[in-house]
Coordinates of C-alpha atoms and ligand atoms in Angstrom, one line a residue:
X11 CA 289.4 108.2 71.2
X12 CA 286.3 110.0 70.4
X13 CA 286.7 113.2 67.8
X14 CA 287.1 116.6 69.2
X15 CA 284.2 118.5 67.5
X16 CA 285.4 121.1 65.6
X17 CA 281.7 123.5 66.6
X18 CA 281.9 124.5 70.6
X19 CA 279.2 126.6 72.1
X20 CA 280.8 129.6 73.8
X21 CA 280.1 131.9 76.7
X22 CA 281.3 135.1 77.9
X23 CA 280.2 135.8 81.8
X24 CA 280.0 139.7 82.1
X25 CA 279.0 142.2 84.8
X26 CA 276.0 143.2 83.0
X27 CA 275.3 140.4 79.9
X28 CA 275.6 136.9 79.8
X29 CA 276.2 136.1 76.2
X30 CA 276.7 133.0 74.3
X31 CA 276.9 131.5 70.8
X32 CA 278.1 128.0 68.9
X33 CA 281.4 128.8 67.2
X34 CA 283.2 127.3 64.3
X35 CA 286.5 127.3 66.0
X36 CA 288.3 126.7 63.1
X37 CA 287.1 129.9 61.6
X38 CA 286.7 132.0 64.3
X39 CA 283.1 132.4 63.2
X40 CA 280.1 132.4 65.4
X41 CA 277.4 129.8 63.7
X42 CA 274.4 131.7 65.0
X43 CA 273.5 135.4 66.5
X44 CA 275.0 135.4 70.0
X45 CA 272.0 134.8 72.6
X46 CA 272.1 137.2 75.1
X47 CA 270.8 137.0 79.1
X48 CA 271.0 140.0 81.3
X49 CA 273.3 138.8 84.6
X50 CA 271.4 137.3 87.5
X51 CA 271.6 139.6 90.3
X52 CA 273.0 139.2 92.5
X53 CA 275.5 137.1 90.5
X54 CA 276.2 134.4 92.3
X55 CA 277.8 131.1 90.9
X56 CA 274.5 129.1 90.9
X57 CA 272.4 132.1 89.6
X58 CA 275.2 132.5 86.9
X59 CA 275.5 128.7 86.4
X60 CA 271.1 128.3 85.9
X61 CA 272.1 130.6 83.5
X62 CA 274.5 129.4 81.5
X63 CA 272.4 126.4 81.3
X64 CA 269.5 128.7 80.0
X65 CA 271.7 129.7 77.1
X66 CA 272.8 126.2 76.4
X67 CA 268.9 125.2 75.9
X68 CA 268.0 128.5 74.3
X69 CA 271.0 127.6 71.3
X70 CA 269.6 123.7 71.7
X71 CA 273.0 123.1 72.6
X72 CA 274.1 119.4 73.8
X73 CA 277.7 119.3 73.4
X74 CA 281.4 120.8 75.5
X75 CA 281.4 124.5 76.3
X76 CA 283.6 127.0 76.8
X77 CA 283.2 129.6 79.5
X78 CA 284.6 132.8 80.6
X79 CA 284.9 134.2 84.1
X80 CA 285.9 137.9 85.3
X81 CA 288.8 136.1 87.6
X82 CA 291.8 134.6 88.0
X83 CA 290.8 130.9 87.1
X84 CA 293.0 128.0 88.0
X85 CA 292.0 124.4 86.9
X86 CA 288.3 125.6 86.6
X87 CA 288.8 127.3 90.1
X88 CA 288.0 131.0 90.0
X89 CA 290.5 132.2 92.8
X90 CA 289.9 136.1 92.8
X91 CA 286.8 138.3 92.2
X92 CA 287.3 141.9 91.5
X93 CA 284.2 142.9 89.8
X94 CA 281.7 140.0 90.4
X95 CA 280.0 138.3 93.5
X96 CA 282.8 137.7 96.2
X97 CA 281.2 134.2 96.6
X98 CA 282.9 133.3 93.1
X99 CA 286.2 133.4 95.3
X100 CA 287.7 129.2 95.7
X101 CA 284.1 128.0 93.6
X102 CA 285.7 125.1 91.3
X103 CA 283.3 126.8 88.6
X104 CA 284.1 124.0 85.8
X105 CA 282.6 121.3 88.0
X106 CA 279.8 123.9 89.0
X107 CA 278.9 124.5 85.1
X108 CA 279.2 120.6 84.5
X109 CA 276.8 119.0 87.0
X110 CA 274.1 122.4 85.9
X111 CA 274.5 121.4 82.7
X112 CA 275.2 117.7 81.7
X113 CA 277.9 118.6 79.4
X114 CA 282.2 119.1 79.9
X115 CA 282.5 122.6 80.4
X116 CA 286.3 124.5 80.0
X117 CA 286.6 127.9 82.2
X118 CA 289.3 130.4 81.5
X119 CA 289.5 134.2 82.5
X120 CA 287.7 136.8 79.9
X121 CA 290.6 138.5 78.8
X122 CA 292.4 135.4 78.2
X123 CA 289.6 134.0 75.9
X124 CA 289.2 137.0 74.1
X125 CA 293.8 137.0 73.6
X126 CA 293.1 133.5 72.3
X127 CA 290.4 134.8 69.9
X128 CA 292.2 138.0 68.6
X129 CA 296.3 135.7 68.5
X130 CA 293.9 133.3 66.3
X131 CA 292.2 135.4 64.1
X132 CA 292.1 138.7 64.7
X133 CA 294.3 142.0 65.6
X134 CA 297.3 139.2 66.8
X135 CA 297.1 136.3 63.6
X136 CA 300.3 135.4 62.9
X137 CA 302.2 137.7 65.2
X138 CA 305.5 136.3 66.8
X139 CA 306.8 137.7 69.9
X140 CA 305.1 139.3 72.7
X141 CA 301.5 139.9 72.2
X142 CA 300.3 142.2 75.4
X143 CA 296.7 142.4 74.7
X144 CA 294.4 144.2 77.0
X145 CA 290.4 144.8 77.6
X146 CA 289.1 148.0 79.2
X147 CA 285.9 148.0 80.6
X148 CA 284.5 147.7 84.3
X149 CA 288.3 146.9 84.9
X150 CA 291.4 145.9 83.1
X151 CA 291.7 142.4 81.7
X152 CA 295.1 140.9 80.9
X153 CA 296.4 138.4 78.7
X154 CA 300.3 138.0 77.5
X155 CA 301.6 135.9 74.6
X156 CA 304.8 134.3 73.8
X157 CA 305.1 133.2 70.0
X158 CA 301.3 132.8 70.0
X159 CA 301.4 130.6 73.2
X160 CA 299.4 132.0 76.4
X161 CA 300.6 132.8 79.6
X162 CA 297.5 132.3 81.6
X163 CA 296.4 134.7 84.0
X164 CA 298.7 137.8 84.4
X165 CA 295.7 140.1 86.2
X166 CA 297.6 143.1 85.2
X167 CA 295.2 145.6 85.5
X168 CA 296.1 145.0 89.3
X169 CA 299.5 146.1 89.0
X170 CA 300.3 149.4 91.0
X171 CA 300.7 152.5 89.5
X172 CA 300.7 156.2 91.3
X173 CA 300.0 154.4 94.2
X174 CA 297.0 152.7 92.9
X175 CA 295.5 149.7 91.4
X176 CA 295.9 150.2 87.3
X177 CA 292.1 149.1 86.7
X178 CA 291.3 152.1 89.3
X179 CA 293.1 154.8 87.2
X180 CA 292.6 153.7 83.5
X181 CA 289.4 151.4 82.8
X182 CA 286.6 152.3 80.8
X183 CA 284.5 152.3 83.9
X184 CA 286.7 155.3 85.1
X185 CA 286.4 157.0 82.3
X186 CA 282.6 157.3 82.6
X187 CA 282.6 157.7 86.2
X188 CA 285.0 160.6 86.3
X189 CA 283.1 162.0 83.1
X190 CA 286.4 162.0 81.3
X191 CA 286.6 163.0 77.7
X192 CA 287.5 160.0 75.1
X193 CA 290.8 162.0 74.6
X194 CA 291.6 162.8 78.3
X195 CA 291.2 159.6 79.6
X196 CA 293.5 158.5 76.7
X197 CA 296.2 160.7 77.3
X198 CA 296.2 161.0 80.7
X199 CA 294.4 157.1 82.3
X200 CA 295.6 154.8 79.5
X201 CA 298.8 156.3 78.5
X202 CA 301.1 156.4 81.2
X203 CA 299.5 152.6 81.9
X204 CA 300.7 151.1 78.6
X205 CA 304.1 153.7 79.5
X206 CA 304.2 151.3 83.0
X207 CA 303.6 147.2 80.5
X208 CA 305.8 148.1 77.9
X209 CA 308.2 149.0 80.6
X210 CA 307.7 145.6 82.4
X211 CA 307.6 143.7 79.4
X212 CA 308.5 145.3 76.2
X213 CA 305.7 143.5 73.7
X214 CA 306.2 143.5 70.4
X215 CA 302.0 144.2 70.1
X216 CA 299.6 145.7 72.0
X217 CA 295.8 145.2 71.5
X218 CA 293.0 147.2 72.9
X219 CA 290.1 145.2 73.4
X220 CA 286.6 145.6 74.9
X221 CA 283.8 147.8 74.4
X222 CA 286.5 150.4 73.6
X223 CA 288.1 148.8 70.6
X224 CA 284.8 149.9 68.2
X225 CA 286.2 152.2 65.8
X226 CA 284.1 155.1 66.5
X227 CA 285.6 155.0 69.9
X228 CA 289.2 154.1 69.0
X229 CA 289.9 156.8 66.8
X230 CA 288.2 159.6 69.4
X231 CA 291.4 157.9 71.9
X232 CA 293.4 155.8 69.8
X233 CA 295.8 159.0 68.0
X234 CA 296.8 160.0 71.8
X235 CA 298.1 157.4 72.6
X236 CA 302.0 156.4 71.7
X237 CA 304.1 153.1 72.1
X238 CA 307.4 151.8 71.3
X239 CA 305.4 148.6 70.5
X240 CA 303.2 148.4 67.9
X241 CA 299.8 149.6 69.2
X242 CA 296.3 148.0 67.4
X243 CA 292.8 148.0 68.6
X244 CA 291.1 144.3 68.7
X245 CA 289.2 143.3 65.9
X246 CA 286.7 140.4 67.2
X247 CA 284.7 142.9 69.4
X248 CA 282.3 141.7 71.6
X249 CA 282.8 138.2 70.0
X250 CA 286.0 137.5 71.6
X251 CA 285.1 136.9 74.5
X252 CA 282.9 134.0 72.7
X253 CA 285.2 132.6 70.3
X254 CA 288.2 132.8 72.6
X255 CA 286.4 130.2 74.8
X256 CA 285.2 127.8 72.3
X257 CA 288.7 128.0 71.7
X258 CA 290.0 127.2 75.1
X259 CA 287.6 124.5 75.2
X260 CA 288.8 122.7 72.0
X261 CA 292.1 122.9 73.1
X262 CA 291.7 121.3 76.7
X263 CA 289.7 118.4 75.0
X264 CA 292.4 117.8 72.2
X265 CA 294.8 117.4 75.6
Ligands
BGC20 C1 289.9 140.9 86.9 C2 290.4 140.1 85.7 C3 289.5 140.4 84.5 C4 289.4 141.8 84.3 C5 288.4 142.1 83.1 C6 289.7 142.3 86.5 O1 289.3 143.1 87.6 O2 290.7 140.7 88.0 O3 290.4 138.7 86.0 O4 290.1 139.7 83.4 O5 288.9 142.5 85.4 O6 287.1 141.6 83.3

Protein backbone atom coordinates (compact mmCIF):
# COMPACT_ATOMS: atom_id res chain seq x y z
CA UNK A 1 0.00 0.00 0.00
CA UNK A 2 1.47 3.24 -1.06
CA UNK A 3 2.59 5.76 2.13
CA UNK A 4 0.19 8.29 3.26
CA UNK A 5 2.27 11.56 2.92
CA UNK A 6 2.67 13.14 6.03
CA UNK A 7 2.55 17.11 3.96
CA UNK A 8 -1.26 17.78 2.51
CA UNK A 9 -2.07 20.98 0.79
CA UNK A 10 -5.06 22.53 2.47
CA UNK A 11 -7.99 24.76 1.60
CA UNK A 12 -10.41 26.70 3.39
CA UNK A 13 -13.53 27.88 0.89
CA UNK A 14 -14.90 31.19 2.50
CA UNK A 15 -17.57 33.79 1.50
CA UNK A 16 -15.07 36.24 0.73
CA UNK A 17 -11.25 34.40 0.53
CA UNK A 18 -10.19 31.34 -0.88
CA UNK A 19 -7.14 30.43 1.06
CA UNK A 20 -4.81 27.57 0.88
CA UNK A 21 -1.45 26.33 2.15
CA UNK A 22 0.75 22.82 2.33
CA UNK A 23 0.63 21.63 5.91
CA UNK A 24 2.86 19.55 8.00
CA UNK A 25 0.01 17.57 9.55
CA UNK A 26 1.94 16.16 12.07
CA UNK A 27 2.77 19.52 13.38
CA UNK A 28 -0.03 21.40 12.75
CA UNK A 29 2.27 23.76 10.85
CA UNK A 30 1.66 25.40 7.60
CA UNK A 31 5.01 24.77 5.29
CA UNK A 32 4.49 27.98 3.34
CA UNK A 33 2.52 31.57 3.68
CA UNK A 34 -1.09 30.65 2.94
CA UNK A 35 -2.00 31.78 -0.78
CA UNK A 36 -4.89 33.70 -0.90
CA UNK A 37 -7.69 34.07 -3.92
CA UNK A 38 -10.61 36.40 -3.51
CA UNK A 39 -13.99 34.12 -4.07
CA UNK A 40 -15.25 33.83 -7.59
CA UNK A 41 -18.46 35.62 -7.86
CA UNK A 42 -20.83 34.42 -8.17
CA UNK A 43 -19.47 31.35 -6.32
CA UNK A 44 -20.51 28.64 -7.94
CA UNK A 45 -19.01 25.09 -7.62
CA UNK A 46 -16.96 25.23 -11.01
CA UNK A 47 -15.91 28.90 -10.41
CA UNK A 48 -14.89 27.78 -6.90
CA UNK A 49 -13.48 24.46 -8.11
CA UNK A 50 -11.07 26.58 -11.18
CA UNK A 51 -10.11 28.01 -8.25
CA UNK A 52 -9.03 25.70 -6.03
CA UNK A 53 -7.11 24.37 -8.88
CA UNK A 54 -5.44 27.88 -9.22
CA UNK A 55 -4.13 27.58 -5.69
CA UNK A 56 -2.97 24.05 -6.18
CA UNK A 57 -0.62 25.45 -9.25
CA UNK A 58 0.08 28.66 -7.50
CA UNK A 59 1.77 26.37 -4.24
CA UNK A 60 3.18 23.88 -7.28
CA UNK A 61 1.12 21.43 -5.58
CA UNK A 62 0.74 17.79 -7.05
CA UNK A 63 -0.31 15.76 -4.35
CA UNK A 64 -4.14 14.85 -1.98
CA UNK A 65 -5.95 17.92 -0.67
CA UNK A 66 -8.03 18.76 1.84
CA UNK A 67 -10.96 21.07 1.40
CA UNK A 68 -13.42 22.94 3.37
CA UNK A 69 -16.96 23.87 2.41
CA UNK A 70 -19.53 26.34 4.28
CA UNK A 71 -22.19 23.19 4.25
CA UNK A 72 -23.31 20.29 5.58
CA UNK A 73 -21.00 17.74 3.59
CA UNK A 74 -21.85 14.12 3.29
CA UNK A 75 -19.44 11.69 1.51
CA UNK A 76 -18.02 14.75 -0.47
CA UNK A 77 -21.75 15.80 -1.10
CA UNK A 78 -22.40 19.35 0.07
CA UNK A 79 -26.16 18.90 1.04
CA UNK A 80 -27.07 22.50 2.45
CA UNK A 81 -25.98 25.98 1.56
CA UNK A 82 -26.68 28.74 3.98
CA UNK A 83 -24.20 31.31 3.08
CA UNK A 84 -22.81 30.32 -0.38
CA UNK A 85 -24.25 29.77 -4.00
CA UNK A 86 -27.55 27.67 -3.68
CA UNK A 87 -26.24 25.63 -6.62
CA UNK A 88 -23.67 23.98 -4.07
CA UNK A 89 -26.90 22.23 -2.71
CA UNK A 90 -26.64 17.91 -3.86
CA UNK A 91 -23.01 18.90 -5.98
CA UNK A 92 -20.79 15.73 -4.96
CA UNK A 93 -17.94 18.47 -4.55
CA UNK A 94 -15.07 15.79 -3.89
CA UNK A 95 -15.59 14.33 -7.30
CA UNK A 96 -15.96 18.03 -8.63
CA UNK A 97 -12.51 19.10 -7.02
CA UNK A 98 -10.86 15.68 -8.35
CA UNK A 99 -11.60 15.65 -12.03
CA UNK A 100 -10.54 20.03 -11.89
CA UNK A 101 -7.67 19.02 -10.35
CA UNK A 102 -5.99 15.55 -11.14
CA UNK A 103 -5.41 14.86 -7.57
CA UNK A 104 -7.69 12.92 -4.52
CA UNK A 105 -9.37 15.65 -2.93
CA UNK A 106 -11.17 15.14 0.90
CA UNK A 107 -14.19 17.69 1.58
CA UNK A 108 -15.44 18.34 5.11
CA UNK A 109 -17.48 21.32 6.50
CA UNK A 110 -15.35 24.52 7.76
CA UNK A 111 -16.05 24.40 11.27
CA UNK A 112 -15.39 20.77 11.39
CA UNK A 113 -11.81 21.26 9.83
CA UNK A 114 -10.95 24.05 11.90
CA UNK A 115 -12.44 21.46 15.49
CA UNK A 116 -10.06 18.96 14.00
CA UNK A 117 -7.23 21.59 13.90
CA UNK A 118 -7.78 23.29 17.36
CA UNK A 119 -8.67 19.12 19.26
CA UNK A 120 -5.09 18.47 17.54
CA UNK A 121 -3.10 21.21 18.35
CA UNK A 122 -4.60 24.02 19.64
CA UNK A 123 -7.29 25.51 22.22
CA UNK A 124 -8.69 21.50 22.46
CA UNK A 125 -5.01 19.26 22.61
CA UNK A 126 -5.43 16.74 24.83
CA UNK A 127 -8.87 17.53 26.13
CA UNK A 128 -11.18 14.57 27.05
CA UNK A 129 -14.86 14.87 27.07
CA UNK A 130 -17.00 17.05 25.17
CA UNK A 131 -15.35 19.61 23.11
CA UNK A 132 -18.24 22.09 21.66
CA UNK A 133 -16.20 24.34 19.50
CA UNK A 134 -17.77 27.03 17.54
CA UNK A 135 -16.86 29.79 14.62
CA UNK A 136 -18.62 33.07 14.39
CA UNK A 137 -18.47 34.77 11.39
CA UNK A 138 -21.05 35.28 8.34
CA UNK A 139 -22.91 32.51 10.43
CA UNK A 140 -22.35 30.00 13.08
CA UNK A 141 -20.18 26.90 12.36
CA UNK A 142 -20.39 23.81 14.50
CA UNK A 143 -18.36 21.10 15.36
CA UNK A 144 -18.83 18.56 18.63
CA UNK A 145 -16.19 16.17 20.03
CA UNK A 146 -16.35 13.12 22.07
CA UNK A 147 -12.88 12.09 23.61
CA UNK A 148 -11.20 13.87 20.68
CA UNK A 149 -13.30 11.86 18.18
CA UNK A 150 -15.71 14.09 15.71
CA UNK A 151 -19.21 14.08 15.31
CA UNK A 152 -19.49 15.31 11.89
CA UNK A 153 -21.75 17.85 10.93
CA UNK A 154 -23.96 19.14 13.83
CA UNK A 155 -25.00 22.70 11.83
CA UNK A 156 -25.86 24.17 15.12
CA UNK A 157 -25.84 27.58 14.40
CA UNK A 158 -29.29 26.50 12.94
CA UNK A 159 -30.81 25.46 16.01
CA UNK A 160 -33.76 27.73 17.12
CA UNK A 161 -33.60 30.11 19.63
CA UNK A 162 -36.32 33.21 20.46
CA UNK A 163 -37.99 32.05 17.61
CA UNK A 164 -35.03 32.30 15.32
CA UNK A 165 -32.28 30.69 13.65
CA UNK A 166 -29.05 30.98 16.26
CA UNK A 167 -26.62 32.15 13.27
CA UNK A 168 -29.49 35.02 12.74
CA UNK A 169 -29.22 36.36 16.36
CA UNK A 170 -25.49 35.80 17.39
CA UNK A 171 -22.85 35.72 14.35
CA UNK A 172 -20.27 37.99 13.79
CA UNK A 173 -22.02 39.15 10.68
CA UNK A 174 -24.93 40.31 13.07
CA UNK A 175 -22.83 42.05 15.11
CA UNK A 176 -21.64 44.37 12.33
CA UNK A 177 -24.87 44.59 10.73
CA UNK A 178 -26.80 45.69 13.73
CA UNK A 179 -23.63 48.02 14.65
CA UNK A 180 -23.54 46.18 17.96
CA UNK A 181 -20.79 46.97 20.41
CA UNK A 182 -18.04 44.07 20.98
CA UNK A 183 -19.50 43.92 24.55
CA UNK A 184 -23.31 44.01 23.57
CA UNK A 185 -23.30 41.56 21.15
CA UNK A 186 -21.37 39.43 23.76
CA UNK A 187 -23.73 39.71 26.43
CA UNK A 188 -26.67 39.91 24.85
CA UNK A 189 -26.20 37.62 20.95
CA UNK A 190 -23.56 35.12 22.07
CA UNK A 191 -24.49 34.62 25.69
CA UNK A 192 -27.83 33.32 25.99
CA UNK A 193 -26.65 31.09 22.71
CA UNK A 194 -23.77 29.21 24.51
CA UNK A 195 -26.76 29.48 27.73
CA UNK A 196 -29.12 27.35 24.86
CA UNK A 197 -25.50 24.35 23.84
CA UNK A 198 -24.41 23.86 27.17
CA UNK A 199 -28.01 23.29 27.98
CA UNK A 200 -28.36 20.66 25.01
CA UNK A 201 -25.14 19.21 25.55
CA UNK A 202 -23.23 20.12 28.59
CA UNK A 203 -19.41 20.26 27.03
CA UNK A 204 -16.74 20.07 29.08
CA UNK A 205 -14.97 22.92 26.52
CA UNK A 206 -16.11 25.52 24.53
CA UNK A 207 -13.93 27.19 21.80
CA UNK A 208 -14.52 30.40 20.04
CA UNK A 209 -13.22 30.32 16.76
CA UNK A 210 -13.19 32.53 13.66
CA UNK A 211 -12.20 36.00 12.93
CA UNK A 212 -13.44 36.67 16.49
CA UNK A 213 -11.04 34.46 18.42
CA UNK A 214 -7.92 37.24 17.79
CA UNK A 215 -7.18 38.44 21.08
CA UNK A 216 -7.72 42.08 20.61
CA UNK A 217 -11.24 41.04 19.82
CA UNK A 218 -11.75 38.32 22.50
CA UNK A 219 -10.93 40.19 25.41
CA UNK A 220 -13.31 43.40 24.19
CA UNK A 221 -16.22 40.20 24.43
CA UNK A 222 -14.65 37.34 25.90
CA UNK A 223 -15.00 38.70 30.09
CA UNK A 224 -19.00 38.91 29.36
CA UNK A 225 -19.46 36.00 28.69
CA UNK A 226 -20.04 33.02 31.44
CA UNK A 227 -20.25 29.14 31.26
CA UNK A 228 -20.52 26.26 33.43
CA UNK A 229 -18.02 24.68 30.88
CA UNK A 230 -14.82 25.86 30.50
CA UNK A 231 -14.90 28.71 28.01
CA UNK A 232 -11.44 29.37 25.62
CA UNK A 233 -11.01 31.24 22.50
CA UNK A 234 -9.27 29.16 19.46
CA UNK A 235 -5.79 29.41 19.08
CA UNK A 236 -5.00 28.40 15.23
CA UNK A 237 -6.81 31.45 13.83
CA UNK A 238 -7.38 31.84 10.37
CA UNK A 239 -5.18 28.68 9.93
CA UNK A 240 -7.62 26.26 11.07
CA UNK A 241 -9.66 26.16 8.66
CA UNK A 242 -6.29 25.01 6.62
CA UNK A 243 -4.74 22.63 8.92
CA UNK A 244 -8.07 21.15 9.93
CA UNK A 245 -8.37 19.88 6.32
CA UNK A 246 -5.07 18.59 5.60
CA UNK A 247 -6.03 16.89 8.54
CA UNK A 248 -9.21 15.35 7.37
CA UNK A 249 -7.54 14.49 4.28
CA UNK A 250 -4.75 12.36 5.96
CA UNK A 251 -7.08 10.70 7.84
CA UNK A 252 -9.56 9.47 4.97
CA UNK A 253 -6.42 8.23 3.07
CA UNK A 254 -4.93 6.34 6.18
CA UNK A 255 -8.76 4.61 5.96
C1 LIG B 1 -23.44 26.59 7.67
C2 LIG B 1 -22.41 25.68 8.28
C3 LIG B 1 -21.08 26.40 8.37
C4 LIG B 1 -21.24 27.72 9.11
C5 LIG B 1 -19.95 28.50 9.15
C6 LIG B 1 -23.51 27.87 8.47
O1 LIG B 1 -24.46 28.72 7.89
O2 LIG B 1 -24.71 25.97 7.64
O3 LIG B 1 -22.28 24.51 7.53
O4 LIG B 1 -20.17 25.58 9.06
O5 LIG B 1 -22.24 28.51 8.48
O6 LIG B 1 -19.47 28.81 7.89
Amino acid sequence: MAKVPTKILGIDIGGSGIKGAPVHTKKGRLLHDRYRIPTPQPATPKAVAETVHEIMKATDWDGPIGCTVPGRVVKGVVETAANIDPSWTGTNAAKLFKKTCGVPVTVLNDADAAGMAEVAFGAGRKKKGTVLMLTFGTGIGSALFVDGRLVPNTEFGHVRYDHRIAEHVAADSIRSKEHLSWERWGRRRVQPVLEMYEFLLSPDLIIVGGGVSKPERWERFGPALQTKAKLKPAKLGNEAGIVGAALAARQMLDG
